[in-house]
mmCIF file of C-alpha atoms in Angstrom:
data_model
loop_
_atom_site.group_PDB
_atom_site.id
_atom_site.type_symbol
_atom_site.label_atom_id
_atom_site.label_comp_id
_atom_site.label_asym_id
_atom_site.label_seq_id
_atom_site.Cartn_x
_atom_site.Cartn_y
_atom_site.Cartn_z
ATOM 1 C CA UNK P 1 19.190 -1.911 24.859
ATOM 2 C CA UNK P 2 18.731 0.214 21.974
ATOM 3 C CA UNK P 3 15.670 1.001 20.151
ATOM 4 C CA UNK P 4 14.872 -0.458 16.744
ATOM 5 C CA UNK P 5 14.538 2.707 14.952
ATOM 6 C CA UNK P 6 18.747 3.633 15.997
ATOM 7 C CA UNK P 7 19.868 0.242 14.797
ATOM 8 C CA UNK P 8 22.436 1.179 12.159
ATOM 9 C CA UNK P 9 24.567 -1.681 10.056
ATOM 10 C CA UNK P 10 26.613 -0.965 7.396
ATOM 11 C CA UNK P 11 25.652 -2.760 4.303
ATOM 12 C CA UNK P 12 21.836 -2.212 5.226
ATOM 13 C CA UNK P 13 20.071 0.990 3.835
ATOM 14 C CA UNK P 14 16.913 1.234 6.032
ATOM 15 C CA UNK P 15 14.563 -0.829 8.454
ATOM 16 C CA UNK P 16 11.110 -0.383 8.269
ATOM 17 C CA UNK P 17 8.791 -2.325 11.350
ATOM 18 C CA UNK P 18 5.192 -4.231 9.849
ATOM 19 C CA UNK P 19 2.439 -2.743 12.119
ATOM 20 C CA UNK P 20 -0.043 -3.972 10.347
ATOM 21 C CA UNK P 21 -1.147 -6.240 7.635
ATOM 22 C CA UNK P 22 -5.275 -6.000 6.442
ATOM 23 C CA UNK P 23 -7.390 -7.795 4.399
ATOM 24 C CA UNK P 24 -9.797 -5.484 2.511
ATOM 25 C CA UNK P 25 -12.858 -6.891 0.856
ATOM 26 C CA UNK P 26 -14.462 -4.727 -1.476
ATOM 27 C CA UNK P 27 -17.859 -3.853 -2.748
ATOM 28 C CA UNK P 28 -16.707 -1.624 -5.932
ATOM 29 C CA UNK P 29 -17.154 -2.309 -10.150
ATOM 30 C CA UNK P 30 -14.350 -4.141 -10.409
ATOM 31 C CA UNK P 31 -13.540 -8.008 -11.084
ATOM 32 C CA UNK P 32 -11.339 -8.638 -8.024
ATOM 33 C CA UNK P 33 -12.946 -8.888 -4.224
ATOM 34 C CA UNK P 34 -9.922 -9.075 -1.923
ATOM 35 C CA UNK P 35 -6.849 -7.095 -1.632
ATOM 36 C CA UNK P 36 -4.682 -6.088 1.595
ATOM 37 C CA UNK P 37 -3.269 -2.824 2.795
ATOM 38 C CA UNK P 38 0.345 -3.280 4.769
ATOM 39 C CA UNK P 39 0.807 -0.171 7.740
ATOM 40 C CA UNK P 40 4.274 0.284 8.149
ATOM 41 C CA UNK P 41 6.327 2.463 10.478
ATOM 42 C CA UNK P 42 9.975 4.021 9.061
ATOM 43 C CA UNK P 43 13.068 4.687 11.029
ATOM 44 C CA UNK P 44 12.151 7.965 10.974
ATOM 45 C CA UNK P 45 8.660 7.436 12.916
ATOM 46 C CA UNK P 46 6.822 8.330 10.109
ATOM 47 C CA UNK P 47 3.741 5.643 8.866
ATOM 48 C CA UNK P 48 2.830 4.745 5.889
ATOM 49 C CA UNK P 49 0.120 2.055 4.355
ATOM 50 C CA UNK P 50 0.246 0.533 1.252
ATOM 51 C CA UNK P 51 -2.157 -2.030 -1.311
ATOM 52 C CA UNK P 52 -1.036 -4.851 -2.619
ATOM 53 C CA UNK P 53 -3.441 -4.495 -5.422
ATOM 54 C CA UNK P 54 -2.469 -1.969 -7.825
ATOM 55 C CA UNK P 55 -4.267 0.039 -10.928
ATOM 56 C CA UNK P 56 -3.548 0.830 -14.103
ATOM 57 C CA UNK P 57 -2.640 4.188 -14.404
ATOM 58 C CA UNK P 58 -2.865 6.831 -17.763
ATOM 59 C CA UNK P 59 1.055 8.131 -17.033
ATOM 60 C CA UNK P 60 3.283 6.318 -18.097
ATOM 61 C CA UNK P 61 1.357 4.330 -20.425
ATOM 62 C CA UNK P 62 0.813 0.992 -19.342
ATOM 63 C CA UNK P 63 2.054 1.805 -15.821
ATOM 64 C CA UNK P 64 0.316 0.441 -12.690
ATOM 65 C CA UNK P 65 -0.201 2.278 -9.636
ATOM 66 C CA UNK P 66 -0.909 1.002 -6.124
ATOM 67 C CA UNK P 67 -2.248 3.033 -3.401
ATOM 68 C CA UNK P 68 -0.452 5.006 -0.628
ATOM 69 C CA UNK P 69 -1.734 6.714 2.611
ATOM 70 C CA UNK P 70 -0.278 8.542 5.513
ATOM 71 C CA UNK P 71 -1.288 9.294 8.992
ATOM 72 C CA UNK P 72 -0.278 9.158 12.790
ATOM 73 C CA UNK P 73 -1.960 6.218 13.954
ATOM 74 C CA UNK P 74 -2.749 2.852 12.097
ATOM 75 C CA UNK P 75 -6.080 3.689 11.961
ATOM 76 C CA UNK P 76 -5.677 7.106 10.017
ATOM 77 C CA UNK P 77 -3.236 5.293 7.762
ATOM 78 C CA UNK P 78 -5.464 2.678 6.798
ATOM 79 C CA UNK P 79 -8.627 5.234 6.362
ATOM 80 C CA UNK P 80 -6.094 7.331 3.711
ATOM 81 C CA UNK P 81 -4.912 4.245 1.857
ATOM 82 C CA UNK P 82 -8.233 3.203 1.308
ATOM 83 C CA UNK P 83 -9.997 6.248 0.528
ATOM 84 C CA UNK P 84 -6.691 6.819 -2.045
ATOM 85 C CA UNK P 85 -7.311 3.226 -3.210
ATOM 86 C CA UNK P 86 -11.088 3.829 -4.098
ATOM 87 C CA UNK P 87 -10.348 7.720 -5.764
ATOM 88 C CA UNK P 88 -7.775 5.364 -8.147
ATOM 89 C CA UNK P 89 -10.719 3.668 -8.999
ATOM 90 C CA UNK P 90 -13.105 6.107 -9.635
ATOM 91 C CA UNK P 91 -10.465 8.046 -11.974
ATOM 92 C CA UNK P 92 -8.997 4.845 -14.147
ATOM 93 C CA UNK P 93 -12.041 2.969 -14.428
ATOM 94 C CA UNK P 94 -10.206 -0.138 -14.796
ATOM 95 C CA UNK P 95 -12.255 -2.845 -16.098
ATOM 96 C CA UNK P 96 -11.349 -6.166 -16.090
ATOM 97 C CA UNK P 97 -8.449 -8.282 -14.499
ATOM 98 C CA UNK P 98 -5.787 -6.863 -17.310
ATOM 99 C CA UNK P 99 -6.035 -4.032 -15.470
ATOM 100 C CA UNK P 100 -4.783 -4.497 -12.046
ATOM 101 C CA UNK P 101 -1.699 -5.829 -11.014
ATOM 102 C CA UNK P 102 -0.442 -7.741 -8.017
ATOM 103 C CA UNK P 103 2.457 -6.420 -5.871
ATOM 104 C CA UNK P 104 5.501 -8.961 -5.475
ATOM 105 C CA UNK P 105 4.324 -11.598 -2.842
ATOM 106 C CA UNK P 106 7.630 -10.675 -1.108
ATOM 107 C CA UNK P 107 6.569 -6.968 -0.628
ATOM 108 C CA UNK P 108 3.568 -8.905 1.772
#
């Protein structure tokens, strides 16, 4: 039997396999408590976490921007999403609930 990662249909552009799903509580100046980070792994081996919970952002105006991380294991992933999550933080200040922005439910 094949592996996941060679599994090629035509009509489909990419699989990507759920390692992990998180929930983050969090201790920072800002209105909402609870957010999760989603570790997934790519075709191409590489892993990749991202928040469901995302910022507003300076560029483009009125833009929102969730945090990404990358390592080799789950762990490491995790560590660089949330350390990217809390440097959004620190640089957009955002204040109240207008500015952060859920991901689609879908996407979790």
């Amino acid at each position: 039997m094949q592996e996941w990662e060679n599994i090629r249909i035509v009509g489909l552009s990419r699989l990507e396999r759920v390692l992990a799903i998180f929930d983050v509580y969090l201790d920072l100046d800002i209105p909402i408590k609870k957010m999760k980070v989603k570790v997934i792994e790519g075709q191409n081996k590489v892993l990749s976490g991202i928040t469901n919970l995302l910022v507003r952002s300076e560029y483009p105006p009125d833009s929102f921007e969730g945090a990404v991380g990358h390592g080799s294991t789950v762990e490491e992933v995790l560590e660089d999403t949330l350390l990217y999550f809390v440097d959004m933080v620190k640089r957009y200040q955002p204040k109240g609930t207008e500015d952060f922005e859920w991901a689609a439910p879908e996407d979790f």
